[in-house]
Coordinates of C-alpha atoms in Angstrom, one line a residue:
X9 CA 9.1 14.2 14.9
X10 CA 10.7 11.9 12.4
X11 CA 11.3 8.4 13.9
X12 CA 13.6 5.8 12.2
X13 CA 11.9 2.6 11.3
X14 CA 13.2 -0.5 13.2
X15 CA 13.0 -4.2 12.7
X16 CA 13.7 -4.1 9.0
X17 CA 14.4 -7.0 6.7
X18 CA 18.0 -7.2 5.4
X19 CA 17.0 -8.0 1.8
X20 CA 15.3 -4.6 1.0
X21 CA 16.8 -3.5 -2.4
X22 CA 19.3 -0.7 -2.3
X23 CA 18.8 0.7 -5.8
X24 CA 15.2 0.8 -6.9
X25 CA 16.1 2.3 -10.3
X26 CA 18.5 -0.6 -11.1
X27 CA 15.8 -3.1 -10.1
X28 CA 13.2 -1.7 -12.4
X29 CA 15.4 -1.2 -15.4
X30 CA 17.0 -4.7 -15.0
X31 CA 13.5 -6.2 -14.6
X32 CA 12.1 -4.5 -17.7
X33 CA 15.2 -5.5 -19.8
X34 CA 15.1 -9.1 -18.7
X35 CA 11.5 -9.4 -19.9
X36 CA 12.4 -8.0 -23.3
X37 CA 10.6 -4.6 -22.9
X38 CA 11.9 -1.2 -23.6
X39 CA 12.8 0.6 -20.4
X40 CA 10.7 3.7 -19.6
X41 CA 9.4 5.6 -16.7
X42 CA 5.8 5.4 -18.0
X43 CA 6.0 1.6 -18.1
X44 CA 7.2 1.6 -14.5
X45 CA 4.5 4.0 -13.3
X46 CA 1.8 2.0 -15.1
X47 CA 2.9 -1.2 -13.6
X48 CA 3.0 0.2 -10.1
X49 CA -0.5 1.5 -10.5
X50 CA -2.0 -1.6 -12.0
X51 CA 0.3 -4.6 -12.5
X52 CA -0.4 -6.7 -15.6
X53 CA 1.1 -9.5 -17.6
X54 CA 4.5 -11.0 -17.0
X55 CA 6.0 -7.7 -16.0
X56 CA 3.2 -7.2 -13.4
X57 CA 3.9 -10.6 -11.9
X58 CA 7.6 -9.8 -11.5
X59 CA 6.9 -6.3 -10.1
X60 CA 4.5 -7.8 -7.6
X61 CA 7.1 -10.2 -6.4
X62 CA 9.9 -7.6 -6.1
X63 CA 7.8 -5.0 -4.5
X64 CA 7.2 -7.3 -1.5
X65 CA 10.8 -6.5 -0.7
X66 CA 10.8 -2.9 -1.8
X67 CA 7.8 -2.0 0.4
X68 CA 8.7 -4.3 3.4
X69 CA 9.9 -1.6 5.7
X70 CA 6.9 0.7 5.0
X71 CA 4.5 -2.3 5.4
X72 CA 6.0 -3.3 8.7
X73 CA 5.8 0.2 10.0
X74 CA 2.2 0.6 9.1
X75 CA 1.4 -2.6 10.9
X76 CA 3.1 -1.2 14.0
X77 CA 0.9 2.0 13.8
X78 CA -2.2 -0.2 13.6
X79 CA -1.6 -2.1 16.9
X80 CA -4.0 -4.8 15.7
X81 CA -6.2 -6.4 18.4
X82 CA -7.3 -10.1 18.6
X83 CA -10.5 -10.9 16.7
X84 CA -10.2 -7.9 14.3
X85 CA -11.8 -7.8 10.9
X86 CA -9.4 -6.0 8.5
X87 CA -9.5 -4.8 4.9
X88 CA -6.4 -4.3 2.9
X89 CA -6.6 -2.2 -0.3
X90 CA -3.9 -3.1 -2.8
X91 CA -2.7 -6.4 -1.4
X92 CA -0.5 -7.2 -4.5
X93 CA 0.4 -10.9 -4.8
X94 CA -0.8 -11.6 -1.2
X95 CA 2.5 -12.8 0.1
X96 CA 2.6 -10.1 2.8
X97 CA -0.7 -11.3 4.5
X98 CA 1.4 -13.6 6.7
X99 CA 2.9 -10.5 8.3
X100 CA -0.6 -9.4 9.2
X101 CA -1.8 -12.7 10.6
X102 CA 1.2 -12.7 12.9
X103 CA 0.1 -9.5 14.6
X104 CA -2.8 -11.0 16.6
X105 CA -5.0 -14.0 17.1
X106 CA -8.2 -15.0 15.3
X107 CA -8.0 -12.3 12.6
X108 CA -10.1 -12.2 9.5
X109 CA -8.7 -10.3 6.5
X110 CA -10.4 -9.2 3.3
X111 CA -8.4 -8.0 0.4
X112 CA -9.4 -5.7 -2.5
X113 CA -7.0 -5.1 -5.4
X114 CA -7.3 -3.0 -8.6
X115 CA -5.1 -5.4 -10.6
X116 CA -6.7 -8.6 -12.0
X117 CA -3.2 -10.1 -12.3
X118 CA -2.5 -9.5 -8.6
X119 CA -5.8 -11.0 -7.7
X120 CA -5.0 -14.2 -9.7
X121 CA -1.5 -14.4 -8.1
X122 CA -2.9 -13.9 -4.6
X123 CA -5.5 -16.6 -5.1
X124 CA -2.7 -19.0 -5.9
X125 CA -0.4 -17.8 -3.1
X126 CA -3.0 -17.8 -0.3
X127 CA -5.0 -21.0 -0.9
X128 CA -4.6 -22.2 2.7
X129 CA -5.8 -19.0 4.3
X130 CA -8.8 -18.8 1.9
X131 CA -9.7 -22.5 2.5
X132 CA -9.5 -21.9 6.3
X133 CA -11.9 -18.9 5.8
X134 CA -9.3 -16.5 7.3
X135 CA -9.0 -14.6 4.1
X136 CA -11.4 -13.3 1.4
X137 CA -9.9 -11.9 -1.9
X138 CA -11.6 -9.5 -4.3
X139 CA -10.7 -7.8 -7.6
X140 CA -12.1 -4.3 -7.9
X141 CA -11.7 -0.6 -7.1
X142 CA -11.9 1.0 -3.7
X143 CA -14.2 3.7 -4.9
X144 CA -17.0 1.1 -5.3
X145 CA -16.4 -1.6 -2.8
X146 CA -18.5 -4.8 -2.7
X147 CA -18.8 -4.9 1.1
X148 CA -21.6 -4.1 3.6
X149 CA -21.7 -1.0 5.7
X150 CA -19.8 -1.2 9.1
X151 CA -17.8 -4.3 8.2
X152 CA -14.3 -3.7 9.3
X153 CA -12.4 -2.7 12.4
X154 CA -9.6 -1.2 10.3
X155 CA -8.8 -0.5 6.6
X156 CA -5.2 -0.1 5.5
X157 CA -3.1 0.3 2.4
X158 CA 0.5 1.0 1.4
X159 CA 1.6 3.1 -1.6
X160 CA -1.9 3.2 -2.9
X161 CA -3.5 6.6 -2.3
X162 CA -1.2 8.4 -4.9
X163 CA -3.3 6.6 -7.6
X164 CA -6.7 7.8 -6.4
X165 CA -7.8 10.3 -9.0
X166 CA -10.7 11.4 -6.9
X167 CA -9.7 10.6 -3.3
X168 CA -13.0 11.7 -1.8
X169 CA -14.8 8.9 -3.6
X170 CA -12.4 6.3 -2.1
X171 CA -12.5 7.8 1.3
X172 CA -16.3 7.9 1.4
X173 CA -16.2 4.2 0.7
X174 CA -13.6 3.6 3.4
X175 CA -15.8 5.5 5.8
X176 CA -18.9 3.4 4.8
X177 CA -17.3 0.0 5.3
X178 CA -15.5 0.9 8.6
X179 CA -17.3 0.1 11.8
X180 CA -18.0 3.1 14.1
X181 CA -14.7 3.8 15.9
X182 CA -12.7 1.9 13.2
X183 CA -9.6 3.4 11.7
X184 CA -8.0 4.0 8.3
X185 CA -4.2 3.7 7.9
X186 CA -2.5 4.7 4.6
X187 CA 1.3 4.2 4.3
X188 CA 3.0 6.6 1.9
X189 CA 6.4 8.0 1.0
X190 CA 6.6 11.8 1.3
X191 CA 6.4 14.0 -1.7
X192 CA 10.1 15.0 -1.4
X193 CA 11.1 11.3 -1.5
X194 CA 8.8 10.4 -4.3
X195 CA 10.1 13.2 -6.5
X196 CA 13.6 11.6 -6.4
X197 CA 12.1 8.8 -8.6
X198 CA 11.4 10.0 -12.1
X199 CA 8.5 7.6 -12.8
X200 CA 6.4 9.4 -10.2
X201 CA 5.7 12.2 -12.7
X202 CA 3.4 9.8 -14.6
X203 CA 0.0 9.2 -12.9
X204 CA 1.1 9.8 -9.3
X205 CA -0.9 12.4 -7.3
X206 CA 1.8 13.6 -4.9
X207 CA 0.9 15.8 -2.0
X208 CA 2.7 17.4 1.0
X209 CA 1.8 15.9 4.3
X210 CA -0.3 18.8 5.3
X211 CA -2.2 18.5 2.0
X212 CA -3.0 14.8 2.8
X213 CA -4.3 16.0 6.2
X214 CA -6.6 18.5 4.3
X215 CA -7.8 15.7 2.0
X216 CA -8.8 13.6 5.1
X217 CA -10.5 16.6 6.7
X218 CA -12.7 17.1 3.5
X219 CA -13.9 13.5 3.8
X220 CA -16.4 12.0 6.3
X221 CA -13.4 10.6 8.3
X222 CA -11.8 12.4 11.2
X223 CA -8.1 13.1 11.0
X224 CA -6.1 11.5 13.8
X225 CA -2.4 11.9 13.1
X226 CA 0.3 11.6 10.4
X227 CA 3.5 10.2 11.9
X228 CA 6.6 10.3 9.8
X229 CA 9.5 7.7 9.7
X230 CA 12.8 7.0 7.9
X231 CA 13.5 4.0 5.8
X232 CA 16.9 2.4 5.1
X233 CA 19.2 4.3 2.8
X234 CA 18.9 3.7 -0.9
X235 CA 20.4 5.1 -4.1
X236 CA 18.6 6.5 -7.2
X237 CA 20.3 8.3 -10.1
X238 CA 23.6 7.6 -8.5
X239 CA 22.6 9.6 -5.4
X240 CA 22.3 8.2 -1.9
X241 CA 19.3 9.2 0.1
X242 CA 17.2 8.2 3.1
X243 CA 13.5 7.8 2.1
X244 CA 11.0 9.5 4.3
X245 CA 7.6 7.8 4.8
X246 CA 4.4 8.7 6.6
X247 CA 1.2 7.0 7.8
X248 CA -2.1 8.8 7.3
X249 CA -4.3 7.8 10.2
X250 CA -8.0 8.7 10.3
X251 CA -11.1 7.4 12.1
X252 CA -14.8 6.8 11.7
X253 CA -16.4 8.5 14.7
X254 CA -19.2 6.7 16.4

């Protein structure tokens, strides 16, 4: 059953195509779908900084919905893969008391931005930030109650290597949550033909079942209406949920 997402921010962009093209032109670059795709995968330079800022808004509804699926408990130790510029961590800290969050991002630029933006949480030892890839994580076994990410798993060239690491760092009974937009929605955005591994929901389920994790569920939701290529559509998103048995 598809469930509409509630409690959304009012400032979510209505036209993602217009945003990306205006952003690239403003920074003096030639607009192109490959540039957009490359920056979404691994933001870098001035364009990467701007993309990180704007995507906080573009991903807000998906991010909020994933947090609802997580139902975070007090005293949890969490790992976010792909934290961007770190400005969304405040949403996570608001979910429960006495949380400790670790972040891992593939973009060195996003790591630098997050260090600047999250100085207080880092100083208070609520937050640890790392630069690196999720297929070789610098964390001990059985470290986290939950691992989560939003709009990240399309970029995993070998998802089993990443999922094996997720399994390793989760505590027994811990869960993995991956927020995605469905293949049908992603295909409406031309840049996704470059470097995005798009799968149907049932294919994501099979990917999980081939990993050490146990598949739990894959709820689907609807985001606010947006336009792309002069067409209005309602994006469909999903949350892959899996668990480390133990």
